[in-house]
mmCIF file of C-alpha atoms in Angstrom:
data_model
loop_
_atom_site.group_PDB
_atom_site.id
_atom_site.type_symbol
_atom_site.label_atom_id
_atom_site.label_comp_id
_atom_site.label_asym_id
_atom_site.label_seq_id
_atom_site.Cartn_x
_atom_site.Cartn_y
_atom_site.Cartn_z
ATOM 1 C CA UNK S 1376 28.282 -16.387 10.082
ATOM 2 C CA UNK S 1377 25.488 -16.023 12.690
ATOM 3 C CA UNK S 1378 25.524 -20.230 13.378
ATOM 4 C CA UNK S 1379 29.362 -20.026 13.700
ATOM 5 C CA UNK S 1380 29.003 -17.862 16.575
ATOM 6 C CA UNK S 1381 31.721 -15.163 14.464
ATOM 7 C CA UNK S 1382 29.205 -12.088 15.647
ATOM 8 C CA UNK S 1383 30.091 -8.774 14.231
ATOM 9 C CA UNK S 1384 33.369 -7.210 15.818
ATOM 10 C CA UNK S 1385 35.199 -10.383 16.182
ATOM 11 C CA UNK S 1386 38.313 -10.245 14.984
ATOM 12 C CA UNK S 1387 39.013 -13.356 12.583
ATOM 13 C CA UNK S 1388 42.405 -14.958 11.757
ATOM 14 C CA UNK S 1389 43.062 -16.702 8.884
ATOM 15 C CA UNK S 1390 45.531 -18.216 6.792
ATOM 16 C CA UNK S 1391 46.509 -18.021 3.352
ATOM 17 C CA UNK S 1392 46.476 -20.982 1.528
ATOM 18 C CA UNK S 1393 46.153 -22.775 -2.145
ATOM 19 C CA UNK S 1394 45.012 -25.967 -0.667
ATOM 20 C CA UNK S 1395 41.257 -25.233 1.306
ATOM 21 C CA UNK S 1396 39.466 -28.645 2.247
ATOM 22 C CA UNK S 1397 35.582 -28.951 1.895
ATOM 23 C CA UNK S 1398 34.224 -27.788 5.022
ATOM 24 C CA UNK S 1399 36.709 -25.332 5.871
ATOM 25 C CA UNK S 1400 35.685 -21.120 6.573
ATOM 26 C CA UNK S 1401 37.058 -19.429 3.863
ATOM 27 C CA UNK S 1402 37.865 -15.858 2.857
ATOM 28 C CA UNK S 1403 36.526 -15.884 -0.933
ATOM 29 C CA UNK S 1404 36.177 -13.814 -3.788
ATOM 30 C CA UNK S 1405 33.182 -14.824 -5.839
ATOM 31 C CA UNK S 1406 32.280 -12.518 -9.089
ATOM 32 C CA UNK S 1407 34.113 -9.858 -7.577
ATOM 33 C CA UNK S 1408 32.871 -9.833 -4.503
ATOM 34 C CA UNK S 1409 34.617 -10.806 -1.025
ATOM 35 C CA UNK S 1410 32.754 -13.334 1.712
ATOM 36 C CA UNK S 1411 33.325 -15.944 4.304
ATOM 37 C CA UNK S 1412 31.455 -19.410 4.092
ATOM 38 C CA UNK S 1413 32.448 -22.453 4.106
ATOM 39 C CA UNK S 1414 33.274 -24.264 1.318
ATOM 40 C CA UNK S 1415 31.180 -27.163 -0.173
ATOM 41 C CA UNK S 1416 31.528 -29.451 -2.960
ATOM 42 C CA UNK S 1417 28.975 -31.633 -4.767
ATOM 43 C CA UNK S 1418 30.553 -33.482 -7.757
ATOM 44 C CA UNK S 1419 32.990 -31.345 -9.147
ATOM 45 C CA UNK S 1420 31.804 -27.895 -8.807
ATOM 46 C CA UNK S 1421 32.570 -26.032 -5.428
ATOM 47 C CA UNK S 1422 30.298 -23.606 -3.734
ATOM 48 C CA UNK S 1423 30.140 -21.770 -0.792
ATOM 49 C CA UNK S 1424 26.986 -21.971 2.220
ATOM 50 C CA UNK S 1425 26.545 -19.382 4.298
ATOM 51 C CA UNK S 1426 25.991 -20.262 8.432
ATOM 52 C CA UNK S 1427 22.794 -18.207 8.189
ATOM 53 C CA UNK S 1428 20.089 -20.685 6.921
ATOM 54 C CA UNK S 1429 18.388 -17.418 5.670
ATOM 55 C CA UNK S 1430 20.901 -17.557 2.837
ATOM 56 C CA UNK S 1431 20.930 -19.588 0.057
ATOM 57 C CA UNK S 1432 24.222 -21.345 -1.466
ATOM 58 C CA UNK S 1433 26.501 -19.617 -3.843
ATOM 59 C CA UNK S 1434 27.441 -21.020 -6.889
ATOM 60 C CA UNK S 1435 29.675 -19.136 -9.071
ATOM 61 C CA UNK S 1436 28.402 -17.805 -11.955
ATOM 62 C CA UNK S 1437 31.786 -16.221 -13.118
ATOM 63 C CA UNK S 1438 34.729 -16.940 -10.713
ATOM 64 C CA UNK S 1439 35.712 -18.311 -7.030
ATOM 65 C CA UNK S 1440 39.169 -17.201 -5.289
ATOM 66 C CA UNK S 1441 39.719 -18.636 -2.115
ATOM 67 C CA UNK S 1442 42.026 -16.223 -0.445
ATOM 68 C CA UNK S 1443 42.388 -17.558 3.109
ATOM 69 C CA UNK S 1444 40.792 -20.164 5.648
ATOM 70 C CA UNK S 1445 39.817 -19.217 9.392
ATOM 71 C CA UNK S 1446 41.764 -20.505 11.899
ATOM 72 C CA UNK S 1447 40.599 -18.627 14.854
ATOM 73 C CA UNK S 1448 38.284 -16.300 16.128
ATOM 74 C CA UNK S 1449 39.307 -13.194 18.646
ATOM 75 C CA UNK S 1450 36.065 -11.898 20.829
ATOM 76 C CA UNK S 1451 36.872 -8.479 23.130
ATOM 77 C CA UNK S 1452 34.879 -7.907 25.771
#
Protein backbone atom coordinates (compact mmCIF):
# COMPACT_ATOMS: atom_id res chain seq x y z
CA UNK A 1 0.00 0.00 0.00
CA UNK A 2 3.15 2.04 -0.80
CA UNK A 3 0.76 5.14 -2.50
CA UNK A 4 -1.46 4.99 0.64
CA UNK A 5 1.36 5.99 2.68
CA UNK A 6 0.40 2.48 5.12
CA UNK A 7 4.48 1.74 5.22
CA UNK A 8 5.39 -1.46 6.87
CA UNK A 9 4.93 -1.38 10.81
CA UNK A 10 1.89 0.70 10.82
CA UNK A 11 -0.55 -0.55 12.72
CA UNK A 12 -3.99 -0.62 10.69
CA UNK A 13 -7.55 -0.54 12.13
CA UNK A 14 -10.30 -1.81 10.52
CA UNK A 15 -13.74 -2.72 10.74
CA UNK A 16 -15.72 -5.64 10.07
CA UNK A 17 -18.34 -5.28 7.82
CA UNK A 18 -20.82 -7.08 5.09
CA UNK A 19 -21.47 -3.90 3.33
CA UNK A 20 -17.73 -2.51 1.71
CA UNK A 21 -18.32 0.43 -0.89
CA UNK A 22 -16.15 0.61 -4.13
CA UNK A 23 -13.20 2.48 -3.23
CA UNK A 24 -12.90 1.49 0.21
CA UNK A 25 -9.28 -0.44 1.78
CA UNK A 26 -10.26 -3.71 2.45
CA UNK A 27 -8.95 -6.73 4.35
CA UNK A 28 -9.71 -9.62 1.66
CA UNK A 29 -9.39 -13.11 1.15
CA UNK A 30 -8.96 -13.91 -2.51
CA UNK A 31 -8.30 -17.82 -3.50
CA UNK A 32 -7.17 -18.36 -0.16
CA UNK A 33 -5.04 -15.85 0.26
CA UNK A 34 -5.31 -12.63 2.63
CA UNK A 35 -4.53 -8.80 1.20
CA UNK A 36 -5.45 -5.20 1.50
CA UNK A 37 -6.51 -3.14 -1.68
CA UNK A 38 -9.07 -1.35 -2.40
CA UNK A 39 -11.94 -2.52 -3.87
CA UNK A 40 -13.04 -1.80 -7.51
CA UNK A 41 -15.90 -2.64 -9.57
CA UNK A 42 -16.39 -2.57 -13.35
CA UNK A 43 -19.85 -3.93 -14.36
CA UNK A 44 -20.67 -6.50 -12.09
CA UNK A 45 -17.58 -8.24 -11.17
CA UNK A 46 -15.46 -6.74 -8.21
CA UNK A 47 -11.74 -6.71 -8.02
CA UNK A 48 -9.23 -5.48 -5.96
CA UNK A 49 -6.03 -2.75 -7.13
CA UNK A 50 -3.22 -2.64 -5.30
CA UNK A 51 -1.66 1.21 -4.33
CA UNK A 52 1.61 -0.01 -5.87
CA UNK A 53 1.26 0.68 -9.67
CA UNK A 54 3.89 -2.17 -9.93
CA UNK A 55 0.97 -4.51 -9.33
CA UNK A 56 -1.51 -5.48 -11.51
CA UNK A 57 -5.40 -5.85 -10.53
CA UNK A 58 -6.80 -8.95 -9.01
CA UNK A 59 -9.59 -10.58 -10.31
CA UNK A 60 -10.78 -13.60 -8.67
CA UNK A 61 -10.34 -16.61 -10.25
CA UNK A 62 -12.03 -18.73 -7.43
CA UNK A 63 -13.37 -16.60 -4.49
CA UNK A 64 -13.31 -12.92 -2.80
CA UNK A 65 -14.11 -12.46 1.12
CA UNK A 66 -14.02 -9.11 2.23
CA UNK A 67 -13.29 -9.41 5.88
CA UNK A 68 -12.85 -5.82 7.07
CA UNK A 69 -12.38 -2.11 5.71
CA UNK A 70 -9.56 0.35 7.07
CA UNK A 71 -10.57 2.98 9.02
CA UNK A 72 -7.38 4.26 10.34
CA UNK A 73 -3.86 4.03 10.27
CA UNK A 74 -1.50 4.06 13.65
CA UNK A 75 2.35 5.24 12.78
CA UNK A 76 4.96 4.93 16.05
CA UNK A 77 7.74 6.82 15.97
Amino acid sequence: MIETQIQPGDMVIVERTNTPRVGDIVIAEVDGEWTMKYLRKRGDTYYLVAANSKYKPIVTTESLKIAAVVKAVVRKY
